[in-house]
Coordinates of C-alpha atoms and ligand atoms in Angstrom, one line a residue:
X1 CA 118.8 85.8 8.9
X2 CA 116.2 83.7 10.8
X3 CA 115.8 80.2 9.8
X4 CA 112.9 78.5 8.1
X5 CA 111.0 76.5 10.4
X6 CA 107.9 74.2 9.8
X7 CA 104.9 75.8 11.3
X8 CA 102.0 73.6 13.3
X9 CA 99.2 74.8 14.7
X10 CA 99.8 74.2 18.4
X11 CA 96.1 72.8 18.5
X12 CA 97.3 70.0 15.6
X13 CA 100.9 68.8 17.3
X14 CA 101.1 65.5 18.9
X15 CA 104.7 64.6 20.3
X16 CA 104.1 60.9 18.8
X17 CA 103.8 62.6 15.1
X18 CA 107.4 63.4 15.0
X19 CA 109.4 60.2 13.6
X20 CA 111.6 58.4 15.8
X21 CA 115.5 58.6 15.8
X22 CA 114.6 62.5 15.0
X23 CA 115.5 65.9 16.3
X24 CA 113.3 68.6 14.5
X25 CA 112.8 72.3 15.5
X26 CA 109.9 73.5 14.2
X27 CA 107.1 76.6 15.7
X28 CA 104.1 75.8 17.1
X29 CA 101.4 78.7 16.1
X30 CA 99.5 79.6 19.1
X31 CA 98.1 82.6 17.7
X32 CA 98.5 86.4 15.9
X33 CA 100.0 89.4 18.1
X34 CA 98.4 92.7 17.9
X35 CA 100.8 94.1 15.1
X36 CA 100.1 91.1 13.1
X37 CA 103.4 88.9 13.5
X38 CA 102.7 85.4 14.4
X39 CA 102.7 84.7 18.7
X40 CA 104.4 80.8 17.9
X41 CA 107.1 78.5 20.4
X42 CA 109.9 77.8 18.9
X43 CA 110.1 74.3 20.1
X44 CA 112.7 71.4 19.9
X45 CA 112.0 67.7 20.1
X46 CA 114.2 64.8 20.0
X47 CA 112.0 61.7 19.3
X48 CA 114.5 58.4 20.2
X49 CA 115.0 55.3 18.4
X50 CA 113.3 53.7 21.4
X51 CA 110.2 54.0 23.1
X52 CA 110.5 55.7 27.0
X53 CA 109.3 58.5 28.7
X54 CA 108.5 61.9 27.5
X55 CA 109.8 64.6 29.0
X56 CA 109.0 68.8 28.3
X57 CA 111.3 71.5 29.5
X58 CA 110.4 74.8 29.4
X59 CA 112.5 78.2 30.3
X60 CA 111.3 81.8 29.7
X61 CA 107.8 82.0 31.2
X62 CA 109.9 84.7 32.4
X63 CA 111.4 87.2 29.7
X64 CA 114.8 88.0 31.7
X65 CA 115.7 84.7 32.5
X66 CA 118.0 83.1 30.7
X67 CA 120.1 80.7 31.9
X68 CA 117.6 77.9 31.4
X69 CA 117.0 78.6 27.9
X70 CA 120.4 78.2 26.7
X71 CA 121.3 75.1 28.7
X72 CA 118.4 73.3 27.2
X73 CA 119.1 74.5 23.4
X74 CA 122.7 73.1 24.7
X75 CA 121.4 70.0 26.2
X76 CA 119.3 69.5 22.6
X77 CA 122.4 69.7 20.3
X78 CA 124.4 67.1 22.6
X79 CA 121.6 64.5 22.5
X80 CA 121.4 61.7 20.2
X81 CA 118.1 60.5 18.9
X82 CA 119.3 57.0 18.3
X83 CA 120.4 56.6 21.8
X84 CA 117.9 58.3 23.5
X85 CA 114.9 56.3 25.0
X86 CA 112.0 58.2 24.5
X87 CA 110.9 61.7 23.5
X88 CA 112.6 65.5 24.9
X89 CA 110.0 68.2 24.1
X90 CA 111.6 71.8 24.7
X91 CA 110.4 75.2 24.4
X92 CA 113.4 77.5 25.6
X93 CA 111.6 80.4 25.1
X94 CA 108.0 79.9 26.2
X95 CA 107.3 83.6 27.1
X96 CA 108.5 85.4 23.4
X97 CA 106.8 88.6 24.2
X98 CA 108.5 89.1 27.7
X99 CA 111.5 88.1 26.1
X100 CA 111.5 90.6 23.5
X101 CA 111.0 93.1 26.2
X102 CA 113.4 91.8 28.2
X103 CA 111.2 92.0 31.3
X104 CA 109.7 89.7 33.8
X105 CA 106.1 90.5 32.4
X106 CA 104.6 89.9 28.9
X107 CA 105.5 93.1 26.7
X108 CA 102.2 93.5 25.7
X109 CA 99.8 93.0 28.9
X110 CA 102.2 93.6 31.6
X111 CA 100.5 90.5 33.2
X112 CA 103.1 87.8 34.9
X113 CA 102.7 84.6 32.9
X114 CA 103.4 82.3 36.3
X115 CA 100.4 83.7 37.8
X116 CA 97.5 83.1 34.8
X117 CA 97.4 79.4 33.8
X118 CA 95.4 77.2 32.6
X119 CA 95.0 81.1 30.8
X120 CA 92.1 82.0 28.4
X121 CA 92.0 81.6 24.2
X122 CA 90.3 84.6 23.8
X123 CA 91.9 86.8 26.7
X124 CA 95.3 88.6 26.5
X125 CA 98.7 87.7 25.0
X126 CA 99.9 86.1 27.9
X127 CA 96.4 84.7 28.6
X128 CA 96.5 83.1 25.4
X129 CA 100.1 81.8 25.5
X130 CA 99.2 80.1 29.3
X131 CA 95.7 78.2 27.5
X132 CA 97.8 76.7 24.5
X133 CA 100.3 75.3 27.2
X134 CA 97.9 74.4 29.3
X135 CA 95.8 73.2 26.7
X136 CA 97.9 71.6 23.9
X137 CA 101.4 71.0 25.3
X138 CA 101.8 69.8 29.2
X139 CA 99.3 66.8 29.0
X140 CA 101.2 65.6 26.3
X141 CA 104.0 65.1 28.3
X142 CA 105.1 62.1 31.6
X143 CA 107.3 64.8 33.3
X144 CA 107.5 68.6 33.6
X145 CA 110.3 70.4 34.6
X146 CA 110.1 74.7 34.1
X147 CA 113.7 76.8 34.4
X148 CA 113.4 79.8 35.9
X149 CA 116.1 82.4 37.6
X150 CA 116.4 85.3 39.8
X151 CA 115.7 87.5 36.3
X152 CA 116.6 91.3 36.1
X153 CA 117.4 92.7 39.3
X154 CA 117.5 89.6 41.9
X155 CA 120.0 87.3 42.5
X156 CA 118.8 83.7 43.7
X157 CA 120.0 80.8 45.6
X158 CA 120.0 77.8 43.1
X159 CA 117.4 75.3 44.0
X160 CA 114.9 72.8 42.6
X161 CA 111.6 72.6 43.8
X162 CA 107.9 71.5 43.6
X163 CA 104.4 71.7 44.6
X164 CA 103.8 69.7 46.9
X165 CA 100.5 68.0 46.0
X166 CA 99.6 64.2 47.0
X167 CA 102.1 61.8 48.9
X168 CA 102.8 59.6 45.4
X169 CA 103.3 62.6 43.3
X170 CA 105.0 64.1 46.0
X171 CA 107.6 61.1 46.2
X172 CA 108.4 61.2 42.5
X173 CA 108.7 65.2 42.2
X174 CA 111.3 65.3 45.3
X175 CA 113.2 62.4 43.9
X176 CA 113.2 64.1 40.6
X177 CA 113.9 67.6 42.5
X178 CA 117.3 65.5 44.2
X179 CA 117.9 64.2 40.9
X180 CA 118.2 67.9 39.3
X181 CA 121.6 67.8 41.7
X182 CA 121.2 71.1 43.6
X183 CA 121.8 71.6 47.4
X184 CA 118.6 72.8 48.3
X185 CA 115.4 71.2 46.9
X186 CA 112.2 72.5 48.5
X187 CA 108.8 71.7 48.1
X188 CA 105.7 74.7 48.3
X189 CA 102.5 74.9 49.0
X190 CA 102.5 76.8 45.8
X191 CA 100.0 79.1 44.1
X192 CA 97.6 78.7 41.6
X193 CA 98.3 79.7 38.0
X194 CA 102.0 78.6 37.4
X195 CA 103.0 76.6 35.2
X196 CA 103.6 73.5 37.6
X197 CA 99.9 74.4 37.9
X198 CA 98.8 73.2 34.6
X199 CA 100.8 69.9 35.1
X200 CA 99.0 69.2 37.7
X201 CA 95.5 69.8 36.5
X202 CA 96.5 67.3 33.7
X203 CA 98.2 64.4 36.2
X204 CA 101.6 65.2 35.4
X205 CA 104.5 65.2 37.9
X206 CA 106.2 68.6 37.6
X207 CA 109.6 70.5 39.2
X208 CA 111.1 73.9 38.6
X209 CA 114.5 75.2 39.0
X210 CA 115.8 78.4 39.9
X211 CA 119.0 79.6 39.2
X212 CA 121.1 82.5 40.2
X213 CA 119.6 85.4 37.2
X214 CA 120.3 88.9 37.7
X215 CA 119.8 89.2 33.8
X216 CA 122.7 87.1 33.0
X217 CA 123.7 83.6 31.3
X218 CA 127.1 83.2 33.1
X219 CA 129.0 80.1 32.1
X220 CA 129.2 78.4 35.7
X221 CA 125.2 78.6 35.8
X222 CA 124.5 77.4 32.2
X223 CA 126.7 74.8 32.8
X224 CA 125.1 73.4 36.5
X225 CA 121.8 73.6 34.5
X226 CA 123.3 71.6 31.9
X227 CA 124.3 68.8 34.3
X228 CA 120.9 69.1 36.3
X229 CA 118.9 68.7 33.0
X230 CA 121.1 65.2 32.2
X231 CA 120.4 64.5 35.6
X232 CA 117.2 64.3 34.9
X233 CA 117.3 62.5 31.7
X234 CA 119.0 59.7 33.7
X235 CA 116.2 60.0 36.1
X236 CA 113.9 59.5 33.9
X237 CA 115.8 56.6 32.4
X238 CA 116.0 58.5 28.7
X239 CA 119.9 58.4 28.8
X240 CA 122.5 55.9 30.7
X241 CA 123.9 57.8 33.7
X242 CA 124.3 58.0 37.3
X243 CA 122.4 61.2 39.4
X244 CA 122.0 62.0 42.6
X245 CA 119.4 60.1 45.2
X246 CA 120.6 60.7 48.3
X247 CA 118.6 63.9 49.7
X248 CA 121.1 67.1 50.0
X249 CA 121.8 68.6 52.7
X250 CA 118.9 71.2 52.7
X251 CA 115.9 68.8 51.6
X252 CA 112.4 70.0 53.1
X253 CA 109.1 71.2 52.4
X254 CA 106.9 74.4 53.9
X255 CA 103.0 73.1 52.9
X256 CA 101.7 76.5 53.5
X257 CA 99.9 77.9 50.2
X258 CA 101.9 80.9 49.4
X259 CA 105.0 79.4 50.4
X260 CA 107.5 79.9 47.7
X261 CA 106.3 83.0 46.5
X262 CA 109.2 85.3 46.7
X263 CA 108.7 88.3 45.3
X264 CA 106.1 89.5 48.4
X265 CA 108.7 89.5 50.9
X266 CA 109.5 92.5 52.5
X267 CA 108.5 95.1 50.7
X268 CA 110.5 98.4 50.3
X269 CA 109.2 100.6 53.0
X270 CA 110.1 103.4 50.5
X271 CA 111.4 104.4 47.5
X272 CA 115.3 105.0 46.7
X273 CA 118.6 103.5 47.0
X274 CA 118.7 100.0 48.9
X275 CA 122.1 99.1 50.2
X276 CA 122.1 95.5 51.3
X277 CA 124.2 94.3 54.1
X278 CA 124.0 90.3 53.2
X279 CA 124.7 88.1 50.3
X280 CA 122.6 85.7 48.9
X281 CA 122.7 82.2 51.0
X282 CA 123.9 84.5 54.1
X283 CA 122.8 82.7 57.6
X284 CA 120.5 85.6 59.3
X285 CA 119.1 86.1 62.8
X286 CA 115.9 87.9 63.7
X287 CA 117.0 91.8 64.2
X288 CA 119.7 92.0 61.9
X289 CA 119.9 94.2 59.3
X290 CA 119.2 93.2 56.0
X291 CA 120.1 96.6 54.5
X292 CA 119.0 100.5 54.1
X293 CA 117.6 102.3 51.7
X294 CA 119.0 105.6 51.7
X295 CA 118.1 109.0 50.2
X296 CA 120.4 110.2 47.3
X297 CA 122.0 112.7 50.3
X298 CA 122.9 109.3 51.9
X299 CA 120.3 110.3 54.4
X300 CA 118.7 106.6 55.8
X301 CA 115.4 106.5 54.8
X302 CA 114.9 102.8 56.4
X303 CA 116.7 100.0 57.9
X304 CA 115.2 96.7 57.4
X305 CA 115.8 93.6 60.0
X306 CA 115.1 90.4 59.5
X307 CA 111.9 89.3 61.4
X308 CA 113.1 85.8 61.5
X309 CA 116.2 83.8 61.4
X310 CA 117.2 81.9 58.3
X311 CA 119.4 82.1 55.3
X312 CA 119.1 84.6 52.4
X313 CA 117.4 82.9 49.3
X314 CA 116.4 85.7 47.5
X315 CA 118.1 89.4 47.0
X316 CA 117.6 92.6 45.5
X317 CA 120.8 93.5 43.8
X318 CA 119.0 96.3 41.4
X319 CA 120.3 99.2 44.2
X320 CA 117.1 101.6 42.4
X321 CA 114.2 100.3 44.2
X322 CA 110.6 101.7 44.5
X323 CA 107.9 101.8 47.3
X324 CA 106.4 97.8 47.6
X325 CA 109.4 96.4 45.5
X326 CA 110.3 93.5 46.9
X327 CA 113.8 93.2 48.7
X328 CA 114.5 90.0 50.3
X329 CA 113.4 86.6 50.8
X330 CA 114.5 85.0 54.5
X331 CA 113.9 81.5 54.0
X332 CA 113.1 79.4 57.0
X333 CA 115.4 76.7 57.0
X334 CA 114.9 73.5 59.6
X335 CA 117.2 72.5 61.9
X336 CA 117.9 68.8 61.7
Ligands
ZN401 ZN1 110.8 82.9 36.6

């Protein structure tokens, strides 16, 4: 049976009404979905004893992504409102309809929450769900940090990132991105409408995570997200603990806007079965193959080569693919 929770208007909630030495889970109405059910987060906050920083976490923007989601409900039952300094502010499950549906895109409007903030009050679903963030929630907050994962069908290299925007913010989102404790931290030139978006607009420094998805929430990847999310408590000087500072051994940015978009890299030529020939993190060189599709006779269809050199970030591993699905991402990776 689902539990009772304290309902808030999302327009009403301020972080600094909960009492502190408190952890409350309570829903945050954001509106009414078509069928009539109420469109809330279910959101977790763990108010300290002492005053600090604020931090907000989110995972799910994404509907098949779940690794993020449970580390932080994890993360919230560990914590210890009289020891923490400061506020946590989670909403594991930011994206309910996409989640119910289990895809990438909201269930009702098909429309990818990471591409629609600040969103709209009076648009769609996921419209509406990006403008009470946007509107409500991120401002609220000193630091951002948004858990995603390769979701249904991909499988990622695990990385922290941001976008990049001026050289201060810049300094304190790529130590925050080392902080997280992943070898690869990257910063984009990102697009408009994410999430990290939205922090922006309102001041806020912001990082996402990626981890390695294909639909699943395997112990080994809960628990690095686990460790990077008390990284970055420590970080932010919440909880006593060491984290990384030193840069990793992949640390670099590509300013390019667009850059870190994924899911536009090489298209399926057609539609049918793709077989890859690399692994996720594989070193590449321009020319090789990065896999077939083939007919169901095993007739090839398609070979597709890598048009650069690099190493595998991102990787198709649902074989079924259609025309303009995307297959692989080759990520350019500097030589120092
Ligand atoms: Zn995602």
């Amino acid at each position: 049976m689902n539990p009772t929770r304290e309902q808030i208007p999302v327009s009403k909630f301020r972080f600094e009404d909960i009492s502190p030495g408190t952890k409350t889970r309570l829903e945050l109405v954001v509106d009414c979905l078509p069928d009539g059910q109420p469109l809330v987060f279910s959101t977790l906050i763990l108010r300290g004893k002492c005053a600090g920083k604020t931090f907000l976490t989110t995972g799910g923007v994404h509907g098949d992504e779940y690794e993020g989601p449970v580390a932080i409900q994890d993360v919230f039952d560990e914590l210890d409102p009289q020891l923490l300094k400061g506020t946590f502010v989670a909403i594991p499950i930011l994206n309910t309809p996409a989640f119910t549906a289990a895809t990438r895109e909201g269930g009702w409007d098909h429309q990818n929450l990471a591409r629609i903030f600040p969103g709209s009050p009076a648009g769609t679903v996921s419209e509406r769900i990006a403008h009470a963030f946007s509107t409500y929630i991120v401002g609220q907050a000193d630091f951002y940090a948004d858990l995603h994962a390769g979701g249904n069908g991909y499988r990622i290299k695990r990385f922290a990132g941001y976008q990049i925007v001026d050289s201060q913010s810049n300094a304190v989102q790529r130590a925050a991105a080392i902080a997280w404790g992943f070898d690869l931290v990257w910063g984009t030139g990102g697009l408009p409408g994410r999430s990290l978006s939205a922090a922006r607009e309102r001041g806020v420094p912001a990082i996402y995570v990626e981890m390695p998805g294909e639909g699943r929430c395997r112990p080994i990847d809960r628990a690095h997200a686990q460790q990077g999310l008390r990284n970055l408590l420590a970080y932010l000087d919440m909880v006593p603990g060491d984290f990384p500072t030193a840069p990793p051994q992949f640390c670099f940015e590509t300013g390019t806007v667009g850059s870190g978009h994924l899911q536009v890299d090489y298209p399926s030529p057609t539609s049918g079965l793709f077989v890859p020939a690399v692994e996720v993190w594989d070193s590449v060189v321009k020319g090789q193959s990065l896999g077939q599709i083939r007919h169901p006779d095993g007739t090839v269809l398609a070979d597709v080569p890598s048009d650069h050199a690099g190493r595998v970030l991102f990787l198709r591993t649902q074989p079924r693919v259609f025309a303009g699905d995307c297959l692989v991402f080759v990520l350019e990776v500097p030589i120092s």
